[in-house]
Coordinates of C-alpha atoms in Angstrom, one line a residue:
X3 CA -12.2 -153.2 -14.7
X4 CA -15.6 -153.3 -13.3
X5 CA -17.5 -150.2 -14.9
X6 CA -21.3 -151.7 -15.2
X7 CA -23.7 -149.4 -15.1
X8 CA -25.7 -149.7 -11.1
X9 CA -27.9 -146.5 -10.0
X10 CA -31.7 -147.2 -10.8
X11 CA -34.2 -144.8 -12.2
X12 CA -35.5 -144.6 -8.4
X13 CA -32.0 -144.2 -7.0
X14 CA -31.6 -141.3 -9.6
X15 CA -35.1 -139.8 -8.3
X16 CA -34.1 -140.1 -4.6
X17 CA -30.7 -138.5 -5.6
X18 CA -32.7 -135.4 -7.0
X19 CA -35.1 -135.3 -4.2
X20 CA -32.3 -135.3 -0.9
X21 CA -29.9 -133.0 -2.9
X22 CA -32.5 -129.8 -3.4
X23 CA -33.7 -130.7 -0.1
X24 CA -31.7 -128.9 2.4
X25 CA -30.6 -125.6 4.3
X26 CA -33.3 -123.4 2.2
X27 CA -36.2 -124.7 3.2
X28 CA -36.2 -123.2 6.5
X29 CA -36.2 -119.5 4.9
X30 CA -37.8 -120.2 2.1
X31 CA -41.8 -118.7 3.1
X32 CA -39.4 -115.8 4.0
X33 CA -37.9 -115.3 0.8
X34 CA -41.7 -116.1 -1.2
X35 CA -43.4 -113.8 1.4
X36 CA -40.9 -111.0 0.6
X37 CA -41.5 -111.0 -3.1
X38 CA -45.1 -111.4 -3.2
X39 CA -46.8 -110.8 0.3
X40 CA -49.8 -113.7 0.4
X41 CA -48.8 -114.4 -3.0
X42 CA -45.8 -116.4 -1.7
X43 CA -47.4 -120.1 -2.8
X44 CA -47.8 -118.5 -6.3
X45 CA -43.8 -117.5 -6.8
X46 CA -42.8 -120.7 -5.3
X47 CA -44.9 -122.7 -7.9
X48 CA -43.2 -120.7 -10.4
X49 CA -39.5 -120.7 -9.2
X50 CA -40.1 -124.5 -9.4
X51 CA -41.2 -124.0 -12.9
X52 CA -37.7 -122.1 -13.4
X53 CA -36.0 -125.7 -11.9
X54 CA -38.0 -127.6 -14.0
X55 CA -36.2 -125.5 -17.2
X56 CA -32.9 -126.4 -15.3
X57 CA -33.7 -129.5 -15.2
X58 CA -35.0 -130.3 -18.5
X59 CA -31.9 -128.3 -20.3
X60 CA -29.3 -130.6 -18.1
X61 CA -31.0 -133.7 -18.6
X62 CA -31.6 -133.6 -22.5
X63 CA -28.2 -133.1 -22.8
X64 CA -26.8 -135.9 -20.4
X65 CA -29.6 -138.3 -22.3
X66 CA -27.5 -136.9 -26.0
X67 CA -24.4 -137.9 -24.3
X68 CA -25.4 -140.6 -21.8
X69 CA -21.6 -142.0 -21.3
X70 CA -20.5 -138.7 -20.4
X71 CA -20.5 -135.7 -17.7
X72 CA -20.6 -132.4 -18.8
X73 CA -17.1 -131.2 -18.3
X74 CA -16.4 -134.0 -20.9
X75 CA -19.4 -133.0 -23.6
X76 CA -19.0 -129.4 -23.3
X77 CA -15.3 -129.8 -24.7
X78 CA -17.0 -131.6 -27.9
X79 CA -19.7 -129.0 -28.4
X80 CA -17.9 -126.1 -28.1
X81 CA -14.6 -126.5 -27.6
X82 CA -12.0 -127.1 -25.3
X83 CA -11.0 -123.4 -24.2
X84 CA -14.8 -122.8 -24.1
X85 CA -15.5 -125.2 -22.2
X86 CA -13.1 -124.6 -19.9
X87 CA -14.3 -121.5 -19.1
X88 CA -18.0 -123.1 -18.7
X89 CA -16.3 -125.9 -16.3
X90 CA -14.5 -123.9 -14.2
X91 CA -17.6 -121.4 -13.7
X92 CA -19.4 -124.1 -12.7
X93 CA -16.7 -125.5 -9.9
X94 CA -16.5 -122.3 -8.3
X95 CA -20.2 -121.9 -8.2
X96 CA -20.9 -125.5 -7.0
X97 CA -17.4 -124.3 -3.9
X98 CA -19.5 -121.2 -3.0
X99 CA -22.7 -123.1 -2.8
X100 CA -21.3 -125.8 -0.5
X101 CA -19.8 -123.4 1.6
X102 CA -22.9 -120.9 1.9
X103 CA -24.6 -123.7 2.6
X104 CA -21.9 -125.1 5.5
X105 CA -22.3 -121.8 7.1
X106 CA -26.1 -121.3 6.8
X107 CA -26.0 -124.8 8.5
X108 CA -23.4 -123.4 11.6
X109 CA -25.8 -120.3 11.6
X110 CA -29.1 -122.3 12.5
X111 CA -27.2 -124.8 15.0
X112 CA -25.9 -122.0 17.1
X113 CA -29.0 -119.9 17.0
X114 CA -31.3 -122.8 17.7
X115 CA -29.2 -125.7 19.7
X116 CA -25.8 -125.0 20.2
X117 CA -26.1 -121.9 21.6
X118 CA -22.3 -121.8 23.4
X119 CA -20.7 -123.4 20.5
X120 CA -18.8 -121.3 18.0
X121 CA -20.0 -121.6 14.4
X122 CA -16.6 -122.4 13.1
X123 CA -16.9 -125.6 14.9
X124 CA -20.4 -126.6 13.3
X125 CA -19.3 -125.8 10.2
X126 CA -15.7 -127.5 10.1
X127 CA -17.9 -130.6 11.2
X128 CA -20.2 -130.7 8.7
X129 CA -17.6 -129.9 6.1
X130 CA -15.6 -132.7 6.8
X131 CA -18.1 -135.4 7.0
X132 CA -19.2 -134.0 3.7
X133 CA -15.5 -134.4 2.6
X134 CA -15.3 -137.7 3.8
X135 CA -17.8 -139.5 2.3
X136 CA -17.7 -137.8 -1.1
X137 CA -14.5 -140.2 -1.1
X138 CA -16.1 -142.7 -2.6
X139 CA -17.5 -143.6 -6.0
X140 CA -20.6 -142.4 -7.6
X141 CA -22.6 -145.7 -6.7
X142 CA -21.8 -145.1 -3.1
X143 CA -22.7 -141.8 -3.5
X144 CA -26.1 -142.9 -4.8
X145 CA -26.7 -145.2 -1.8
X146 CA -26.1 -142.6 0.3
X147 CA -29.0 -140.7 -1.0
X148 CA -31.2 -143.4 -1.1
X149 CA -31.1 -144.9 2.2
X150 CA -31.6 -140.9 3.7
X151 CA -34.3 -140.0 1.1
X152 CA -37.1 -141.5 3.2
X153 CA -35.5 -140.4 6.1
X154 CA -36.2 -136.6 4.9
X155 CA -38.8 -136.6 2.6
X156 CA -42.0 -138.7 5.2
X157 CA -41.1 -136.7 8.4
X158 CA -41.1 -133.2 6.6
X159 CA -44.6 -134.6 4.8
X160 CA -45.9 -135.7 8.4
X161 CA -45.3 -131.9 10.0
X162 CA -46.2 -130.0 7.0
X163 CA -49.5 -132.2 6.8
X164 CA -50.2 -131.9 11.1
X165 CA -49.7 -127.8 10.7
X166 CA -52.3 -127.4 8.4
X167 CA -54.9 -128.0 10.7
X168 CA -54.0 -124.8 12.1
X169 CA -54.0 -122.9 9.3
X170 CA -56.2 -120.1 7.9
X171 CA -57.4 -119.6 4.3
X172 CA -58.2 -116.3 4.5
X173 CA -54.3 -115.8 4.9
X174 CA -53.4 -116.8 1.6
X175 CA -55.8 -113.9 -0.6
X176 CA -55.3 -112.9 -2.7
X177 CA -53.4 -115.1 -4.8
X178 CA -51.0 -113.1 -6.6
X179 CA -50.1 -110.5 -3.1
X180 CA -51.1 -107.2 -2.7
X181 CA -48.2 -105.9 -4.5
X182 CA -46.9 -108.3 -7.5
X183 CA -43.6 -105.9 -8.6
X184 CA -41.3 -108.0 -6.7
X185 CA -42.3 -111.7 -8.1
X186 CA -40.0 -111.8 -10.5
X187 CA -37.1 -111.7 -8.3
X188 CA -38.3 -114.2 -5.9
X189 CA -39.3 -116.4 -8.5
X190 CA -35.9 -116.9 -9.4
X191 CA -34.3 -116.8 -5.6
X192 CA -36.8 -119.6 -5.4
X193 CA -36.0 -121.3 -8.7
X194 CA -32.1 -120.9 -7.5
X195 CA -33.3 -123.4 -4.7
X196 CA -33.5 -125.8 -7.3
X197 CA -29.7 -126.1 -8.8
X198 CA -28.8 -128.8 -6.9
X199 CA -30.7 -130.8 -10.1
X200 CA -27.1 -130.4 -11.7
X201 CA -25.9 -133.3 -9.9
X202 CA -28.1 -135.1 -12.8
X203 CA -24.6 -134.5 -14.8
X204 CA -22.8 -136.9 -13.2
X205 CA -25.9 -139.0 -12.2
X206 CA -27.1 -140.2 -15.8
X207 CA -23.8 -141.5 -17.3
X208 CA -23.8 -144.0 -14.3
X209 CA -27.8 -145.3 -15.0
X210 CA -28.5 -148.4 -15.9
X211 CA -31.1 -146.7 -18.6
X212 CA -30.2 -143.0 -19.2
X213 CA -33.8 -142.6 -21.4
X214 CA -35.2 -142.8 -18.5
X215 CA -33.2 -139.7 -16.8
X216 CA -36.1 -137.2 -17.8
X217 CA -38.6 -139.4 -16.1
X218 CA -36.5 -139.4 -13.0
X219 CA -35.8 -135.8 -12.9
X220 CA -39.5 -135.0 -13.8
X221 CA -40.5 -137.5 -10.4
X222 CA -38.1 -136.1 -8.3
X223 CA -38.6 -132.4 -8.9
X224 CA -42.9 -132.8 -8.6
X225 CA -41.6 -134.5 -5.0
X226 CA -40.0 -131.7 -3.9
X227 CA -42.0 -128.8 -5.7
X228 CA -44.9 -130.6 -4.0
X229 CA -43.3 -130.4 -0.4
X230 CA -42.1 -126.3 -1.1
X231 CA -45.2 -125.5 -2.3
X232 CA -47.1 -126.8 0.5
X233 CA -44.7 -125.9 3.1
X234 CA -45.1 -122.2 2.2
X235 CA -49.2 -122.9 1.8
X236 CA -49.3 -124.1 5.3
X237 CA -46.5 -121.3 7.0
X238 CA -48.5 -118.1 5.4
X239 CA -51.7 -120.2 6.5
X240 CA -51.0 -120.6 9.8
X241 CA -48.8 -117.3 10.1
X242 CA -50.0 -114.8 7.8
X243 CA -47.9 -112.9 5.4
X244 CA -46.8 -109.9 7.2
X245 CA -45.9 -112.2 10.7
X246 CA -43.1 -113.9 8.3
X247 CA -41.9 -110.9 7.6
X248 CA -40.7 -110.7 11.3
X249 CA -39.4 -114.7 11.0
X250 CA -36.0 -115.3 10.6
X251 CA -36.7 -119.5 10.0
X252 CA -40.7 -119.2 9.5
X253 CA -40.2 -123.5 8.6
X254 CA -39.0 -124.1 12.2
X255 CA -41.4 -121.6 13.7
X256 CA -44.2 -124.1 11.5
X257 CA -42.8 -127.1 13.2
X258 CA -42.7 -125.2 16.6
X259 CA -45.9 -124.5 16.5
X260 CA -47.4 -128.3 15.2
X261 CA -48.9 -130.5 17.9
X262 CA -49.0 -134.4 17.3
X263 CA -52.6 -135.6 17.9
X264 CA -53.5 -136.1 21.7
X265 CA -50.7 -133.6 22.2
X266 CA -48.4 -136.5 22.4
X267 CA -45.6 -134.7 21.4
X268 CA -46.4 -130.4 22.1
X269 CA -43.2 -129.1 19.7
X270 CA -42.0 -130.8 17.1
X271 CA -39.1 -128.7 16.4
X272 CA -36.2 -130.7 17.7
X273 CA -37.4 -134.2 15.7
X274 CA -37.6 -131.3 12.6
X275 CA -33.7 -130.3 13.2
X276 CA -32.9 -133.8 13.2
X277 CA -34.5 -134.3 9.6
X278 CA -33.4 -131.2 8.5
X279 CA -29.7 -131.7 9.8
X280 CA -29.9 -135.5 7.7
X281 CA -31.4 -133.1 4.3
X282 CA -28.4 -130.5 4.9
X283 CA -25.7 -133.0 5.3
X284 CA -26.8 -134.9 1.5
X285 CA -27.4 -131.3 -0.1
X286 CA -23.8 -130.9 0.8
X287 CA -22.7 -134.2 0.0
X288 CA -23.7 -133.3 -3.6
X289 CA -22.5 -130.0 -4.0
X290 CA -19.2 -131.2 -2.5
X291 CA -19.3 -134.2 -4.5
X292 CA -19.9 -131.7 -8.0
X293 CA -16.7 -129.4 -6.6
X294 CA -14.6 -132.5 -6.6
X295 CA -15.5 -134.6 -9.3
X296 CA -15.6 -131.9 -12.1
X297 CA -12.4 -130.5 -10.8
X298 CA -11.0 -134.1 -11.2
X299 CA -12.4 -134.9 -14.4
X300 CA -11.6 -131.0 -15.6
X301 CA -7.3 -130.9 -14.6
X302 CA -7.6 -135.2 -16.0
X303 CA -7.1 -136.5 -12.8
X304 CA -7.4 -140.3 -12.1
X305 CA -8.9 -139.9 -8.2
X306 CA -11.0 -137.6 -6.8
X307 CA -10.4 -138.2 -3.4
X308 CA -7.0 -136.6 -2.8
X309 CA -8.9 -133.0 -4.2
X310 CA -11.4 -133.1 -1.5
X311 CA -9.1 -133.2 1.3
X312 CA -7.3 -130.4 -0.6
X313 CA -10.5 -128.4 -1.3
X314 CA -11.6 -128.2 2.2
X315 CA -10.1 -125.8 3.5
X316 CA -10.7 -123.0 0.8
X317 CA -14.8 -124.2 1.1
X318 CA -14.5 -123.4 5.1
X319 CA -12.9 -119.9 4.3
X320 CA -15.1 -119.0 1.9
X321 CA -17.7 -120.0 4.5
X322 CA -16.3 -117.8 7.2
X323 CA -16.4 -114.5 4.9
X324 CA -19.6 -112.8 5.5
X325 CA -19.7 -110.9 9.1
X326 CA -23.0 -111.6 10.2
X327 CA -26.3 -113.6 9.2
X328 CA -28.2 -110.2 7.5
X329 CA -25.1 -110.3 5.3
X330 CA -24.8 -114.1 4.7
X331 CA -28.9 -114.3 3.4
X332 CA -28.2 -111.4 0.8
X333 CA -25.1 -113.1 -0.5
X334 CA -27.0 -116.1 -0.8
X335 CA -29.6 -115.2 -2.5
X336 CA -27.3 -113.0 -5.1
X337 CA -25.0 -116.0 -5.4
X338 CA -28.2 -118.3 -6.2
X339 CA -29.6 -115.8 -8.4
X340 CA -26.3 -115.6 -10.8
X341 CA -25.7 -119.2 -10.4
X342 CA -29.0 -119.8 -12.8
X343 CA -26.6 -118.3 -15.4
X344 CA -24.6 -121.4 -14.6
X345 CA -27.0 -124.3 -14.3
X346 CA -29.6 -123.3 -16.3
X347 CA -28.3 -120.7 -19.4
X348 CA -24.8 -122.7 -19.6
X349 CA -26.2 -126.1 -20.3
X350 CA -29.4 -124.2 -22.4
X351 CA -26.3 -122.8 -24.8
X352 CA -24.7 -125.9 -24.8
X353 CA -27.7 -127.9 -25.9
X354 CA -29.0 -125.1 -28.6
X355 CA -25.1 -125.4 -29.7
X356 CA -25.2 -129.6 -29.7
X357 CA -28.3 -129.2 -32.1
X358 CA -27.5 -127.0 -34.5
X359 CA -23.5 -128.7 -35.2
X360 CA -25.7 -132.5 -34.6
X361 CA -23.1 -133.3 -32.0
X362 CA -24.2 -136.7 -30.3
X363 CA -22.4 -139.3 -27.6
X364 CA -22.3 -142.8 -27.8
X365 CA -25.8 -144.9 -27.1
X366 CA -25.1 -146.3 -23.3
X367 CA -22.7 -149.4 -23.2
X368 CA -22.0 -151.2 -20.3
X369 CA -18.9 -149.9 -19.8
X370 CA -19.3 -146.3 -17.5
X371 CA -17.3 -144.1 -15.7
X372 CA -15.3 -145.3 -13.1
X373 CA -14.5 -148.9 -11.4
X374 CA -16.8 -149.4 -8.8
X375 CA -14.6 -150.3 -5.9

């Protein structure tokens, strides 16, 4: 059996980077401008503070157990019924999210592009390539990210970078809004933008040096804290606060209304959708990819691949529940806003739990996971 440890610390970066990448960055000045007016720059510096928590809970524990995901640590730290519980919270969070994000996805392709196409069709699409490629083992899965990670991270750089010569300082005072009461809750719809880090769970028993997991998640999240931040900077600088309000997608109103020099290219809204489609499709990838694997590893499965055809369908109903898009944002952001229970207070009791009864994993053999195929 082949079982060496492959995905690099960079790998592990660009994995992190092209996972929280994705549907919610086209709403998310929206959701910053709503909760703290021209303070929106402010709450989405510190909602990436709240993924950096996340992040820093799930990755100290996967470094205490580096030969293990957390379905298979949480049993040893608190139990097996406990866990359980924990586990099985976490796969029907991570089904939800995949399918909130499938429709999100159908949502903006109809709206924007596809204007005669029903969304059921978008979404079924986008589901099954998800479904498809999450087939294959975790190394795949790591290339996968890797070879898109450029592909999503420069391009979004590039328009962010060309909008700000249009933008207006004055726009962004004060600081901290006009009316601050609301930050807290869009600090943390913000911060819930950052859960895809979770996928570090599955990530760092595969690396071929787990101590260096914290270092990877720490790179990947100041990538794309960098990119949020100054995607919201540059939309309430060249928009204004209260014109966002009236912006469904304020992201792709930015990229609308950013000019290459010379005016070689007038709109650069259609080469954004093509990023942006790329950053939706890995996002779900990974959440798909969490669904499947935990619920293998969970019921003691040997393949994954035979529950993702059978999960599939239950993801696309799930997508097809809420009756319009007004009703599919506020689920969203309540789902996201529980799920930090999940990804950041679950693996936070977990580790407080690890410490106090000293419970540690095996130091990193060479021997991980599964056979790489």
């Amino acid at each position: 059996m082949d079982n060496i440890r492959q995905i690099t610390t960079i790998q592990s970066a660009a994995i992190q980077v092209s996972t929280i990448i994705g549907v919610g960055v086209l709403a998310l000045p929206l959701i910053a401008v709503r909760a703290a007016d021209s303070g929106a720059p402010l709450v989405t510096l510190l909602g990436v503070m709240v993924g950096y928590i996340g992040l820093i809970l799930i990755t100290a524990l996967g470094m205490r157990f580096p030969d293990q995901s957390i379905i298979q640590y949480s049993e040893t730290i608190i139990g097996k019924w406990l866990a359980w519980i924990g586990s099985m919270s976490a796969i029907v969070f991570f089904a939800i999210l995949t399918s909130l994000a499938a429709r999100e996805f159908g949502e903006v392709v109809v709206t924007s592009v596809l204007k005669s196409t029903p969304v059921e069709v978008t979404v079924i699409v986008m589901l099954l390539l998800a479904a498809i490629s999450c087939r294959n083992n975790i190394i795949t899965f790591a290339y996968f990210h890797h070879f898109y990670f450029p592909l999503i991270l420069f391009p979004g750089l590039g328009i962010v970078v060309l909008s700000m010569k249009n933008a207006d300082l004055i726009n962004l005072q004060p600081i901290i809004g006009n009316d601050p009461s609301n930050m807290l809750t869009g600090v943390l719809t913000v911060g819930a933008l950052f859960q895809g880090s979770f996928i570090m769970t599955l990530v760092i028993p595969a690396m071929r040096k787990p101590k260096k997991a914290m270092l990877a998640g720490f790179v990947g999240l100041l990538i794309v804290g960098g990119l949020y931040v100054a995607i919201v900077v540059a939309a309430v600088g060249v928009f204004g606060s209260e014109e966002i309000k009236n912006l469904l997608w304020p992201t792709l109103e930015l990229a609308k209304a950013t000019t290459l020099p010379a005016n070689v290219l007038e709109r650069l809204d259609a080469a954004f959708l093509a990023v942006w489609v790329t950053a939706v499709f890995t996002t779900l990838l990974s959440s798909y990819f969490l669904t499947i694997r935990m619920t293998s590893e969970l019921f003691r499965l040997n393949d994954h691949k035979a529950i993702s055809t059978f999960i599939l369908p239950i993801v696309f109903i799930l997508a097809m529940i809420p009756q319009n898009i007004i009703q599919l944002y506020a689920v969203i952001e309540d789902v996201g806003r529980i799920g930090l229970y999940i990804t950041v207070g679950y693996p936070g009791l977990l580790l407080i739990v690890s410490l106090v009864r000293k419970k540690r994993g095996n130091q990193p053999s060479d021997n991980v996971m599964e056979p790489v195929h």
